[in-house]
Amino acid sequence: MDKLPSVPYTPSPAAASSTSTSTPDPGRTPFKYKCMLRDDTRGTTFLARLDSGANIVVKYVERYGVEVHRTLADAGYAPKLLYFGSPYPDIAGYSYTGAHMVVMEYIEGETSPESLTEDECDALSDAVDVLHRAGYVNGDVRVLNLILPVDGGVKIIDFDWAGKDGEVVYPSDLTEGVVWHPEVDPKSQRTLIAIRKEHGRFMLRQLLSEV
């Protein structure tokens, strides 16, 4: 457990997001980290457990499309977002400028699926349409960012490259070997490229052709 972040107190995942109609608990909700799920240049993700026994996912990221996540969660195409903000929300006078804390429900299911059914492909296409109609994009809708819940359906679980169409940009360290939209060159050293809807449609076609 020595790789887990050291914080002076347990962060507060119980703070309701703006899509909630009520706050389940105005105080802190303690949790314990169980294991690390992912650790890469975009952030660190952990599986954690609340005192109630429920599992949650806790992420620490530099950038995050929180409104995109909320939009898809409302439509049933993403895990419920439980908290987004500072890991230190209740330390008076403390100004934190580091990574954002993201807490979402844990979904039991198959991650990075090797194949999708016709219904799952249709659901994924609808999820992308939901985003585009709302004026949002997600530049990283790939198999590794999908989960197939045990009770059916498909959910997108990564929103680091998500935001408003034409405003959010790709990171400078794009993975080479991935077939990106022709306008997106991982080797380019020029100004960061804005993510557009047509990029999302291109990536969706690539994904559906592979599964």
Short mmCIF file of C-alpha atoms in Angstrom, two decimals:
data_model
loop_
_atom_site.label_atom_id
_atom_site.label_comp_id
_atom_site.label_asym_id
_atom_site.label_seq_id
_atom_site.Cartn_x
_atom_site.Cartn_y
_atom_site.Cartn_z
CA MET A 1 0.00 0.00 0.00
CA ASP A 2 3.05 2.30 -0.02
CA LYS A 3 2.19 3.46 -3.56
CA LEU A 4 -1.09 5.05 -2.51
CA PRO A 5 -1.21 8.85 -2.28
CA SER A 6 -0.44 10.26 1.14
CA VAL A 7 -3.10 12.73 2.28
CA PRO A 8 -3.66 14.29 5.71
CA TYR A 9 -7.22 12.94 5.87
CA THR A 10 -9.62 10.82 3.88
CA PRO A 11 -10.96 12.76 0.87
CA SER A 12 -14.69 13.23 0.55
CA PRO A 13 -16.39 11.30 -2.25
CA ALA A 14 -19.86 11.86 -0.79
CA ALA A 15 -20.17 15.45 -1.98
CA ALA A 16 -22.97 15.26 -4.51
CA SER A 17 -22.43 16.40 -8.07
CA SER A 18 -24.60 19.16 -9.48
CA THR A 19 -26.78 16.54 -11.17
CA SER A 20 -27.92 15.22 -7.80
CA THR A 21 -31.07 16.50 -6.15
CA SER A 22 -29.79 15.93 -2.64
CA THR A 23 -26.57 15.25 -0.79
CA PRO A 24 -26.42 11.78 0.76
CA ASP A 25 -24.26 13.02 3.62
CA PRO A 26 -23.05 16.61 4.18
CA GLY A 27 -19.98 15.30 6.01
CA ARG A 28 -17.08 13.21 4.88
CA THR A 29 -17.54 9.62 3.78
CA PRO A 30 -14.48 7.55 4.70
CA PHE A 31 -13.21 4.92 2.29
CA LYS A 32 -10.27 2.58 2.01
CA TYR A 33 -8.18 1.94 -1.08
CA LYS A 34 -8.25 -1.71 -2.17
CA CYS A 35 -5.92 -1.76 -5.18
CA MET A 36 -4.54 0.28 -8.05
CA LEU A 37 -6.40 -0.16 -11.33
CA ARG A 38 -4.33 2.05 -13.62
CA ASP A 39 -1.28 4.27 -13.37
CA ASP A 40 -0.09 6.13 -16.45
CA THR A 41 0.75 9.60 -17.74
CA ARG A 42 -2.90 10.67 -17.57
CA GLY A 43 -3.42 9.87 -13.91
CA THR A 44 -3.88 7.17 -11.32
CA THR A 45 -7.02 5.11 -10.72
CA PHE A 46 -7.90 3.07 -7.63
CA LEU A 47 -10.59 0.66 -6.55
CA ALA A 48 -11.82 1.68 -3.10
CA ARG A 49 -14.52 0.61 -0.64
CA LEU A 50 -16.88 2.68 1.47
CA ASP A 51 -17.66 1.74 5.07
CA SER A 52 -21.02 0.48 3.77
CA GLY A 53 -19.17 -2.15 1.75
CA ALA A 54 -19.94 -0.57 -1.62
CA ASN A 55 -17.07 -0.32 -4.08
CA ILE A 56 -16.17 2.95 -5.79
CA VAL A 57 -13.55 4.08 -8.29
CA VAL A 58 -11.25 6.97 -7.32
CA LYS A 59 -9.17 8.76 -9.95
CA TYR A 60 -6.59 11.54 -9.71
CA VAL A 61 -6.22 13.37 -13.03
CA GLU A 62 -4.81 16.62 -14.38
CA ARG A 63 -7.74 17.23 -16.75
CA TYR A 64 -11.27 15.84 -16.93
CA GLY A 65 -14.44 16.39 -18.94
CA VAL A 66 -16.75 16.45 -15.94
CA GLU A 67 -19.78 17.81 -17.83
CA VAL A 68 -19.31 15.19 -20.52
CA HIS A 69 -19.24 12.48 -17.87
CA ARG A 70 -22.42 13.85 -16.28
CA THR A 71 -24.18 14.04 -19.63
CA LEU A 72 -23.45 10.40 -20.45
CA ALA A 73 -24.19 9.23 -16.91
CA ASP A 74 -27.62 10.89 -17.12
CA ALA A 75 -28.21 8.99 -20.37
CA GLY A 76 -27.08 5.69 -18.84
CA TYR A 77 -23.85 5.44 -20.80
CA ALA A 78 -21.34 6.13 -18.01
CA PRO A 79 -20.94 5.28 -14.31
CA LYS A 80 -22.63 7.67 -11.89
CA LEU A 81 -20.33 10.55 -10.98
CA LEU A 82 -20.23 10.89 -7.19
CA TYR A 83 -17.65 13.64 -6.77
CA PHE A 84 -15.37 15.90 -8.79
CA GLY A 85 -13.06 18.50 -7.29
CA SER A 86 -10.19 19.00 -4.89
CA PRO A 87 -8.98 16.10 -2.73
CA TYR A 88 -8.99 18.66 0.11
CA PRO A 89 -12.44 20.32 -0.06
CA ASP A 90 -12.84 21.16 3.61
CA ILE A 91 -9.46 22.53 4.65
CA ALA A 92 -10.21 26.20 5.20
CA GLY A 93 -7.85 28.58 3.45
CA TYR A 94 -6.01 25.82 1.62
CA SER A 95 -5.53 26.51 -2.09
CA TYR A 96 -4.91 23.28 -3.99
CA THR A 97 -3.68 23.40 -7.59
CA GLY A 98 -2.75 19.76 -8.17
CA ALA A 99 -4.66 16.86 -9.65
CA HIS A 100 -8.45 16.71 -9.59
CA MET A 101 -10.17 13.96 -7.65
CA VAL A 102 -12.88 12.01 -9.48
CA VAL A 103 -15.10 9.51 -7.69
CA MET A 104 -17.59 7.34 -9.56
CA GLU A 105 -19.61 4.22 -8.96
CA TYR A 106 -17.89 0.90 -9.54
CA ILE A 107 -19.38 -1.11 -12.40
CA GLU A 108 -18.98 -4.88 -12.35
CA GLY A 109 -18.36 -6.13 -15.86
CA GLU A 110 -15.94 -6.80 -18.69
CA THR A 111 -13.38 -4.09 -19.39
CA SER A 112 -11.62 -3.68 -22.74
CA PRO A 113 -14.03 -6.15 -24.40
CA GLU A 114 -12.73 -8.14 -27.36
CA SER A 115 -16.08 -8.07 -29.13
CA LEU A 116 -19.40 -6.19 -29.06
CA THR A 117 -22.86 -7.43 -29.94
CA GLU A 118 -24.99 -5.54 -32.44
CA ASP A 119 -27.02 -4.05 -29.57
CA GLU A 120 -23.83 -2.92 -27.81
CA CYS A 121 -22.55 -1.32 -31.01
CA ASP A 122 -25.87 0.50 -31.39
CA ALA A 123 -25.69 1.66 -27.76
CA LEU A 124 -22.15 2.97 -28.20
CA SER A 125 -23.17 4.83 -31.36
CA ASP A 126 -26.08 6.37 -29.48
CA ALA A 127 -23.75 7.42 -26.64
CA VAL A 128 -21.55 9.32 -29.08
CA ASP A 129 -24.66 10.90 -30.64
CA VAL A 130 -25.82 12.03 -27.18
CA LEU A 131 -22.51 13.83 -26.66
CA HIS A 132 -22.50 15.45 -30.08
CA ARG A 133 -26.07 16.71 -29.75
CA ALA A 134 -25.06 18.35 -26.48
CA GLY A 135 -22.06 20.02 -28.16
CA TYR A 136 -19.48 17.75 -26.52
CA VAL A 137 -16.76 15.44 -27.79
CA ASN A 138 -14.65 12.62 -26.38
CA GLY A 139 -11.39 12.11 -28.24
CA ASP A 140 -10.60 8.73 -26.72
CA VAL A 141 -13.56 6.41 -27.26
CA ARG A 142 -11.54 3.23 -27.66
CA VAL A 143 -12.05 -0.35 -26.48
CA LEU A 144 -9.75 0.10 -23.48
CA ASN A 145 -12.10 2.83 -22.19
CA LEU A 146 -15.27 0.72 -22.34
CA ILE A 147 -16.94 -1.63 -19.89
CA LEU A 148 -19.77 -4.09 -20.51
CA PRO A 149 -21.80 -4.27 -17.27
CA VAL A 150 -22.90 -7.72 -16.11
CA ASP A 151 -26.52 -6.57 -16.33
CA GLY A 152 -26.13 -5.51 -19.97
CA GLY A 153 -25.40 -2.40 -21.96
CA VAL A 154 -22.16 -0.53 -22.55
CA LYS A 155 -20.55 2.32 -20.62
CA ILE A 156 -17.69 4.71 -21.37
CA ILE A 157 -15.36 5.08 -18.39
CA ASP A 158 -12.71 7.62 -19.41
CA PHE A 159 -13.25 11.36 -19.93
CA ASP A 160 -9.75 12.82 -19.70
CA TRP A 161 -9.92 14.03 -23.32
CA ALA A 162 -13.52 15.19 -23.26
CA GLY A 163 -15.10 18.62 -23.39
CA LYS A 164 -16.73 21.12 -25.73
CA ASP A 165 -16.42 20.53 -29.46
CA GLY A 166 -13.46 22.50 -30.84
CA GLU A 167 -12.32 23.75 -27.41
CA VAL A 168 -10.85 20.70 -25.69
CA VAL A 169 -7.51 19.59 -27.17
CA TYR A 170 -5.56 16.37 -27.53
CA PRO A 171 -2.58 15.91 -25.19
CA SER A 172 0.91 16.34 -26.60
CA ASP A 173 1.86 12.71 -25.90
CA LEU A 174 -0.58 10.85 -28.16
CA THR A 175 0.08 7.14 -28.49
CA GLU A 176 1.73 6.21 -31.78
CA GLY A 177 0.41 3.08 -33.47
CA VAL A 178 -3.22 4.10 -32.94
CA VAL A 179 -5.16 5.00 -36.10
CA TRP A 180 -6.20 8.58 -35.32
CA HIS A 181 -8.20 10.90 -37.55
CA PRO A 182 -6.05 12.17 -40.48
CA GLU A 183 -5.99 15.65 -38.91
CA VAL A 184 -4.40 14.21 -35.76
CA ASP A 185 -0.68 13.47 -36.04
CA PRO A 186 1.00 12.04 -32.90
CA LYS A 187 4.41 13.05 -34.26
CA SER A 188 3.43 16.66 -34.86
CA GLN A 189 5.16 19.27 -32.73
CA ARG A 190 2.79 22.04 -33.70
CA THR A 191 0.06 23.65 -31.61
CA LEU A 192 -2.18 21.19 -29.78
CA ILE A 193 -5.04 20.01 -31.97
CA ALA A 194 -8.64 20.68 -31.01
CA ILE A 195 -10.90 17.63 -30.74
CA ARG A 196 -13.85 17.78 -33.13
CA LYS A 197 -17.02 15.78 -33.63
CA GLU A 198 -15.74 14.35 -36.90
CA HIS A 199 -12.77 12.94 -34.99
CA GLY A 200 -15.17 11.19 -32.63
CA ARG A 201 -17.16 9.72 -35.50
CA PHE A 202 -13.93 8.53 -37.11
CA MET A 203 -12.75 6.83 -33.91
CA LEU A 204 -16.17 5.24 -33.45
CA ARG A 205 -16.01 3.75 -36.96
CA GLN A 206 -12.51 2.45 -36.21
CA LEU A 207 -13.68 0.86 -32.97
CA LEU A 208 -16.74 -0.78 -34.51
CA SER A 209 -14.66 -2.17 -37.37
CA GLU A 210 -12.31 -3.85 -34.89
CA VAL A 211 -14.92 -5.57 -32.73
#
